[in-house]
mmCIF file of C-alpha atoms and ligand atoms in Angstrom:
data_model
loop_
_atom_site.group_PDB
_atom_site.id
_atom_site.type_symbol
_atom_site.label_atom_id
_atom_site.label_comp_id
_atom_site.label_asym_id
_atom_site.label_seq_id
_atom_site.Cartn_x
_atom_site.Cartn_y
_atom_site.Cartn_z
ATOM 1 C CA MET A 953 3.012 -14.969 -1.265
ATOM 2 C CA LEU A 954 2.097 -11.301 -1.531
ATOM 3 C CA LYS A 955 -1.639 -10.738 -0.875
ATOM 4 C CA LEU A 956 -3.596 -8.020 -2.684
ATOM 5 C CA TYR A 957 -6.776 -6.853 -0.951
ATOM 6 C CA GLN A 958 -9.199 -5.286 -3.392
ATOM 7 C CA PHE A 959 -12.884 -5.188 -4.367
ATOM 8 C CA LYS A 960 -14.140 -8.349 -6.054
ATOM 9 C CA ARG A 961 -14.065 -8.342 -9.843
ATOM 10 C CA THR A 962 -17.124 -7.028 -11.599
ATOM 11 C CA TRP A 963 -18.282 -5.363 -14.837
ATOM 12 C CA SER A 964 -15.799 -7.525 -16.841
ATOM 13 C CA ILE A 965 -12.959 -5.215 -15.882
ATOM 14 C CA PRO A 966 -10.059 -6.006 -13.540
ATOM 15 C CA ASN A 967 -11.434 -3.810 -10.757
ATOM 16 C CA LEU A 968 -14.070 -1.122 -10.240
ATOM 17 C CA SER A 969 -11.535 0.804 -8.165
ATOM 18 C CA PRO A 970 -8.968 2.608 -10.345
ATOM 19 C CA PHE A 971 -6.400 2.274 -7.546
ATOM 20 C CA CYS A 972 -6.906 -1.471 -7.092
ATOM 21 C CA CYS A 973 -6.755 -1.920 -10.849
ATOM 22 C CA LYS A 974 -3.546 0.128 -10.945
ATOM 23 C CA VAL A 975 -1.800 -2.093 -8.385
ATOM 24 C CA GLU A 976 -2.931 -5.369 -9.943
ATOM 25 C CA THR A 977 -1.866 -4.098 -13.379
ATOM 26 C CA TYR A 978 1.550 -3.149 -12.004
ATOM 27 C CA LEU A 979 1.928 -6.650 -10.489
ATOM 28 C CA ARG A 980 1.075 -8.247 -13.832
ATOM 29 C CA MET A 981 3.222 -5.917 -15.908
ATOM 30 C CA ALA A 982 6.144 -6.654 -13.577
ATOM 31 C CA GLY A 983 5.424 -10.414 -13.402
ATOM 32 C CA ILE A 984 5.216 -10.425 -9.589
ATOM 33 C CA PRO A 985 3.235 -13.402 -8.178
ATOM 34 C CA TYR A 986 0.358 -12.537 -5.836
ATOM 35 C CA GLU A 987 -2.808 -13.876 -4.294
ATOM 36 C CA LEU A 988 -6.094 -11.965 -4.614
ATOM 37 C CA LYS A 989 -8.138 -11.291 -1.491
ATOM 38 C CA PRO A 990 -11.557 -9.926 -2.528
ATOM 39 C CA SER A 991 -12.475 -7.466 0.176
ATOM 40 C CA LEU A 992 -14.298 -4.303 1.294
ATOM 41 C CA PRO A 993 -12.573 -1.237 2.753
ATOM 42 C CA PHE A 994 -14.123 -1.531 6.232
ATOM 43 C CA GLY A 995 -11.206 -2.613 8.438
ATOM 44 C CA ALA A 996 -8.513 -1.843 5.859
ATOM 45 C CA PRO A 997 -5.424 -0.163 7.391
ATOM 46 C CA LYS A 998 -6.410 3.290 6.074
ATOM 47 C CA GLY A 999 -10.101 2.490 5.545
ATOM 48 C CA LYS A 1000 -9.525 2.271 1.779
ATOM 49 C CA LEU A 1001 -8.600 -0.327 -0.818
ATOM 50 C CA PRO A 1002 -6.179 -1.451 -2.117
ATOM 51 C CA TYR A 1003 -3.694 -2.659 0.450
ATOM 52 C CA ILE A 1004 -1.198 -5.483 0.380
ATOM 53 C CA GLU A 1005 0.312 -7.844 2.932
ATOM 54 C CA ASP A 1006 3.783 -9.145 2.337
ATOM 55 C CA ASN A 1007 6.255 -10.765 4.706
ATOM 56 C CA GLY A 1008 4.203 -9.755 7.730
ATOM 57 C CA ALA A 1009 3.832 -6.090 6.711
ATOM 58 C CA ALA A 1010 0.602 -4.379 5.609
ATOM 59 C CA ILE A 1011 1.002 -1.510 3.131
ATOM 60 C CA ALA A 1012 -1.900 0.743 2.140
ATOM 61 C CA ASP A 1013 -2.292 3.247 -0.725
ATOM 62 C CA SER A 1014 -1.373 2.394 -4.313
ATOM 63 C CA ARG A 1015 1.525 4.889 -4.297
ATOM 64 C CA PHE A 1016 3.214 3.369 -1.256
ATOM 65 C CA ILE A 1017 2.444 -0.140 -2.491
ATOM 66 C CA ILE A 1018 4.166 0.566 -5.802
ATOM 67 C CA ASP A 1019 7.133 2.189 -4.020
ATOM 68 C CA TYR A 1020 7.402 -1.058 -2.039
ATOM 69 C CA LEU A 1021 7.128 -3.221 -5.164
ATOM 70 C CA LYS A 1022 9.838 -1.141 -6.838
ATOM 71 C CA THR A 1023 12.202 -1.608 -3.899
ATOM 72 C CA HIS A 1024 11.471 -5.245 -3.043
ATOM 73 C CA TYR A 1025 10.585 -6.716 -6.456
ATOM 74 C CA THR A 1026 10.718 -4.963 -9.858
ATOM 75 C CA ASP A 1027 10.987 -1.289 -10.781
ATOM 76 C CA LEU A 1028 9.106 -0.719 -14.026
ATOM 77 C CA ASP A 1029 10.384 2.880 -14.116
ATOM 78 C CA GLN A 1030 14.050 1.942 -14.004
ATOM 79 C CA GLY A 1031 14.788 3.004 -17.589
ATOM 80 C CA LEU A 1032 13.075 6.415 -17.388
ATOM 81 C CA THR A 1033 15.020 9.690 -17.498
ATOM 82 C CA ALA A 1034 14.588 12.276 -14.719
ATOM 83 C CA THR A 1035 12.335 14.323 -17.024
ATOM 84 C CA GLU A 1036 10.186 11.287 -17.848
ATOM 85 C CA LEU A 1037 9.913 10.459 -14.138
ATOM 86 C CA ALA A 1038 8.740 14.012 -13.454
ATOM 87 C CA THR A 1039 6.148 13.766 -16.251
ATOM 88 C CA SER A 1040 5.044 10.395 -14.870
ATOM 89 C CA THR A 1041 4.444 11.881 -11.417
ATOM 90 C CA ALA A 1042 2.566 14.870 -12.876
ATOM 91 C CA LEU A 1043 0.277 12.737 -15.059
ATOM 92 C CA GLN A 1044 -0.400 10.277 -12.230
ATOM 93 C CA ARG A 1045 -1.525 13.215 -10.108
ATOM 94 C CA LEU A 1046 -3.752 14.433 -12.966
ATOM 95 C CA LEU A 1047 -5.322 10.979 -13.156
ATOM 96 C CA GLU A 1048 -5.603 10.176 -9.474
ATOM 97 C CA GLU A 1049 -6.121 13.574 -7.866
ATOM 98 C CA HIS A 1050 -8.212 15.331 -10.531
ATOM 99 C CA LEU A 1051 -9.806 13.157 -13.216
ATOM 100 C CA PHE A 1052 -10.611 10.626 -10.484
ATOM 101 C CA TRP A 1053 -12.992 13.111 -8.795
ATOM 102 C CA ALA A 1054 -15.100 13.588 -11.933
ATOM 103 C CA THR A 1055 -15.244 9.790 -12.205
ATOM 104 C CA LEU A 1056 -16.258 9.458 -8.559
ATOM 105 C CA TYR A 1057 -18.952 12.104 -9.075
ATOM 106 C CA SER A 1058 -20.348 10.209 -12.090
ATOM 107 C CA ARG A 1059 -20.803 7.074 -9.956
ATOM 108 C CA TRP A 1060 -21.980 8.355 -6.599
ATOM 109 C CA GLN A 1061 -23.901 11.512 -7.467
ATOM 110 C CA TYR A 1062 -24.535 12.245 -11.168
ATOM 111 C CA THR A 1063 -27.611 10.078 -11.899
ATOM 112 C CA GLU A 1064 -29.758 7.679 -9.889
ATOM 113 C CA GLU A 1065 -29.218 5.006 -12.543
ATOM 114 C CA ASN A 1066 -25.432 5.180 -12.169
ATOM 115 C CA TRP A 1067 -25.736 5.087 -8.388
ATOM 116 C CA GLN A 1068 -27.859 1.916 -8.509
ATOM 117 C CA ILE A 1069 -25.300 0.186 -10.761
ATOM 118 C CA ASN A 1070 -22.427 1.319 -8.532
ATOM 119 C CA LYS A 1071 -24.275 0.337 -5.348
ATOM 120 C CA GLN A 1072 -25.070 -3.144 -6.638
ATOM 121 C CA ALA A 1073 -21.446 -3.752 -7.670
ATOM 122 C CA ILE A 1074 -19.843 -2.601 -4.417
ATOM 123 C CA PHE A 1075 -22.289 -3.622 -1.713
ATOM 124 C CA GLU A 1076 -23.609 -6.891 -3.140
ATOM 125 C CA PRO A 1077 -21.230 -8.992 -0.950
ATOM 126 C CA LEU A 1078 -22.850 -7.621 2.242
ATOM 127 C CA PRO A 1079 -25.792 -9.417 3.924
ATOM 128 C CA PRO A 1080 -29.118 -7.909 2.678
ATOM 129 C CA ILE A 1081 -30.039 -6.690 6.148
ATOM 130 C CA ILE A 1082 -27.166 -4.175 6.303
ATOM 131 C CA ARG A 1083 -26.593 -3.610 2.563
ATOM 132 C CA ASP A 1084 -28.811 -0.537 2.119
ATOM 133 C CA ILE A 1085 -27.713 1.091 5.376
ATOM 134 C CA ALA A 1086 -24.009 0.670 4.550
ATOM 135 C CA ALA A 1087 -24.535 1.818 0.946
ATOM 136 C CA ASN A 1088 -26.484 4.947 1.870
ATOM 137 C CA ARG A 1089 -24.086 5.884 4.670
ATOM 138 C CA THR A 1090 -21.071 5.460 2.369
ATOM 139 C CA ARG A 1091 -22.807 7.416 -0.385
ATOM 140 C CA LYS A 1092 -23.363 10.384 1.967
ATOM 141 C CA LYS A 1093 -19.727 10.213 3.103
ATOM 142 C CA ILE A 1094 -18.406 10.164 -0.473
ATOM 143 C CA GLN A 1095 -20.692 13.031 -1.519
ATOM 144 C CA ARG A 1096 -19.312 15.064 1.408
ATOM 145 C CA GLN A 1097 -15.791 14.249 0.188
ATOM 146 C CA ILE A 1098 -16.669 15.339 -3.382
ATOM 147 C CA TYR A 1099 -18.010 18.620 -1.995
ATOM 148 C CA GLY A 1100 -14.998 19.048 0.318
ATOM 149 C CA HIS A 1101 -12.600 18.498 -2.572
ATOM 150 C CA GLY A 1102 -14.372 21.291 -4.480
ATOM 151 C CA THR A 1103 -15.600 19.208 -7.404
ATOM 152 C CA GLY A 1104 -19.050 18.937 -5.816
ATOM 153 C CA ARG A 1105 -19.489 22.722 -5.824
ATOM 154 C CA HIS A 1106 -19.608 22.841 -9.639
ATOM 155 C CA GLN A 1107 -22.499 22.233 -12.009
ATOM 156 C CA PRO A 1108 -22.442 18.779 -13.682
ATOM 157 C CA GLU A 1109 -21.436 20.253 -17.053
ATOM 158 C CA GLU A 1110 -18.549 22.134 -15.383
ATOM 159 C CA ILE A 1111 -17.315 18.951 -13.674
ATOM 160 C CA PHE A 1112 -17.317 17.104 -16.994
ATOM 161 C CA THR A 1113 -15.676 20.018 -18.840
ATOM 162 C CA LEU A 1114 -12.736 19.776 -16.417
ATOM 163 C CA GLY A 1115 -12.624 15.985 -16.769
ATOM 164 C CA LYS A 1116 -12.669 16.202 -20.570
ATOM 165 C CA GLN A 1117 -9.672 18.540 -20.438
ATOM 166 C CA ASP A 1118 -7.772 15.817 -18.546
ATOM 167 C CA ILE A 1119 -8.769 13.224 -21.145
ATOM 168 C CA ASP A 1120 -7.548 15.552 -23.918
ATOM 169 C CA ALA A 1121 -4.192 15.950 -22.142
ATOM 170 C CA LEU A 1122 -3.861 12.160 -21.841
ATOM 171 C CA THR A 1123 -4.741 11.617 -25.509
ATOM 172 C CA VAL A 1124 -2.062 14.044 -26.651
ATOM 173 C CA SER A 1125 0.556 12.681 -24.213
ATOM 174 C CA LEU A 1126 0.019 9.092 -25.371
ATOM 175 C CA GLY A 1127 -0.066 9.961 -29.080
ATOM 176 C CA ASP A 1128 0.487 6.853 -31.191
ATOM 177 C CA GLN A 1129 2.843 5.091 -28.783
ATOM 178 C CA PRO A 1130 1.988 1.670 -27.306
ATOM 179 C CA TYR A 1131 2.699 2.995 -23.779
ATOM 180 C CA PHE A 1132 3.166 6.520 -22.415
ATOM 181 C CA PHE A 1133 6.962 6.257 -22.571
ATOM 182 C CA GLY A 1134 7.369 4.086 -25.645
ATOM 183 C CA ASP A 1135 7.481 0.320 -26.015
ATOM 184 C CA LYS A 1136 7.602 -0.710 -22.357
ATOM 185 C CA PRO A 1137 4.919 -0.299 -19.680
ATOM 186 C CA THR A 1138 5.707 1.830 -16.616
ATOM 187 C CA THR A 1139 3.889 2.876 -13.442
ATOM 188 C CA LEU A 1140 2.087 5.619 -15.373
ATOM 189 C CA ASP A 1141 0.534 2.979 -17.640
ATOM 190 C CA ALA A 1142 -0.727 1.016 -14.631
ATOM 191 C CA SER A 1143 -2.280 4.217 -13.267
ATOM 192 C CA ALA A 1144 -3.714 5.363 -16.623
ATOM 193 C CA PHE A 1145 -5.155 1.947 -17.460
ATOM 194 C CA GLY A 1146 -6.673 1.688 -13.957
ATOM 195 C CA LEU A 1147 -8.639 4.897 -14.341
ATOM 196 C CA LEU A 1148 -9.338 4.896 -18.085
ATOM 197 C CA ILE A 1149 -10.914 1.429 -18.093
ATOM 198 C CA ASN A 1150 -13.070 2.675 -15.228
ATOM 199 C CA ILE A 1151 -14.273 5.540 -17.429
ATOM 200 C CA ILE A 1152 -14.639 4.050 -20.901
ATOM 201 C CA GLY A 1153 -14.931 0.332 -20.137
ATOM 202 C CA CYS A 1154 -17.590 0.163 -17.444
ATOM 203 C CA PRO A 1155 -21.402 0.541 -17.373
ATOM 204 C CA ILE A 1156 -21.406 4.042 -15.823
ATOM 205 C CA GLU A 1157 -22.782 6.461 -18.417
ATOM 206 C CA SER A 1158 -21.596 10.070 -18.449
ATOM 207 C CA PRO A 1159 -20.278 12.790 -20.783
ATOM 208 C CA LEU A 1160 -16.820 11.724 -19.570
ATOM 209 C CA LYS A 1161 -17.294 8.228 -20.966
ATOM 210 C CA GLU A 1162 -18.765 9.587 -24.209
ATOM 211 C CA HIS A 1163 -15.784 11.898 -24.631
ATOM 212 C CA GLY A 1164 -13.246 9.168 -23.806
ATOM 213 C CA LEU A 1165 -14.812 6.851 -26.371
ATOM 214 C CA THR A 1166 -14.131 9.414 -29.119
ATOM 215 C CA LYS A 1167 -10.360 9.143 -28.446
ATOM 216 C CA GLN A 1168 -9.327 6.193 -30.563
ATOM 217 C CA ASN A 1169 -5.783 5.972 -29.217
ATOM 218 C CA LEU A 1170 -7.049 5.743 -25.606
ATOM 219 C CA VAL A 1171 -9.704 3.186 -26.532
ATOM 220 C CA GLN A 1172 -7.128 0.975 -28.272
ATOM 221 C CA TYR A 1173 -4.613 1.472 -25.454
ATOM 222 C CA VAL A 1174 -7.099 0.300 -22.817
ATOM 223 C CA ASP A 1175 -8.219 -2.600 -24.947
ATOM 224 C CA LYS A 1176 -4.664 -3.776 -25.666
ATOM 225 C CA ILE A 1177 -3.613 -3.691 -22.003
ATOM 226 C CA LYS A 1178 -6.755 -5.547 -20.977
ATOM 227 C CA GLN A 1179 -6.195 -8.192 -23.656
ATOM 228 C CA ARG A 1180 -2.527 -8.558 -22.853
ATOM 229 C CA TYR A 1181 -2.636 -8.685 -19.063
ATOM 230 C CA PHE A 1182 -6.141 -9.707 -17.989
ATOM 231 C CA ILE A 1183 -8.289 -11.394 -20.574
ATOM 232 C CA SER A 1184 -7.684 -14.980 -19.395
ATOM 233 C CA ASP A 1185 -9.099 -14.473 -15.896
ATOM 234 C CA MET A 1186 -11.797 -11.854 -16.199
ATOM 235 C CA ASN A 1187 -14.271 -14.126 -14.410
ATOM 236 C CA GLN A 1188 -12.301 -14.591 -11.171
HETATM 237 N N1 LIG B 284 -4.815 7.273 -2.604
HETATM 238 C C1 LIG B 284 -5.402 5.962 -2.465
HETATM 239 C C2 LIG B 284 -6.860 6.023 -2.884
HETATM 240 C C3 LIG B 284 -7.605 4.729 -2.597
HETATM 241 C C4 LIG B 284 -9.115 4.928 -2.669
HETATM 242 O O1 LIG B 284 -9.614 6.052 -2.764
HETATM 243 N N2 LIG B 284 -9.835 3.806 -2.589
HETATM 244 C C5 LIG B 284 -11.281 3.863 -2.605
HETATM 245 C C6 LIG B 284 -11.831 2.998 -3.717
HETATM 246 S S1 LIG B 284 -11.496 3.697 -5.286
HETATM 247 C C7 LIG B 284 -11.833 3.337 -1.298
HETATM 248 O O2 LIG B 284 -11.434 2.290 -0.828
HETATM 249 N N3 LIG B 284 -12.772 4.077 -0.700
HETATM 250 C C8 LIG B 284 -13.456 3.650 0.464
HETATM 251 C C9 LIG B 284 -13.963 4.796 1.285
HETATM 252 O O3 LIG B 284 -13.565 5.950 1.042
HETATM 253 O O4 LIG B 284 -14.746 4.499 2.192
HETATM 254 C C10 LIG B 284 -4.597 4.974 -3.305
HETATM 255 O O5 LIG B 284 -3.843 5.407 -4.191
HETATM 256 O O6 LIG B 284 -4.667 3.767 -3.026
#
């Protein structure tokens, strides 16, 4: 059976990683059987989670994993027009390559309180003797990445202004539809749910979360997907 390597569940959400949550949501939306392998990124094929193993092959990165799932199992985007597919790609990039960085900043850099909550959730599986060293080393690495990306060069209020613009774009794009492209879930919904639940549904406080919680359609969207696809096994 297909194996999904991701962080262990925490915070009563499917996964604290938007990308792991995206892949698991895709698997559930598509009804593909899988086995969970709670893991840490050290030793992962590209040093990041998620990755999958299937029929002797290891595939890393949520985008390549979903390409594989589309080819070998079920393509949730099959019914989309070329224009919808283009919009799907553009919004996934907004989520994963832009809004993601403001989210990352809120966890690893914004406040000490958020960092402690994030640290506890990620590094708790490690033996106490190496936990703090690994956490502090990873924190420095991620802060360098946030600076390298450019997000880390802005003031906190500027970072959250940019993130709020992304949330506004998502609110308008979803409108009052059940999913971004109507009645059926697609890859974009797996991606959007993965990141949005990690902004509005987790214990990391920030202006981004406050802003997201004012968008009723996004709040209901996240809640409905969680109820529909995950509620029975939130304690795994
Ligand atoms: N583009 C990748 C991003 C994956 C990613 O950034 N994973 C993070 C967790 S959210 C990770 O494992 N980071 C570990 C590290 O950078 O050391 C995907 O779509 O899967």
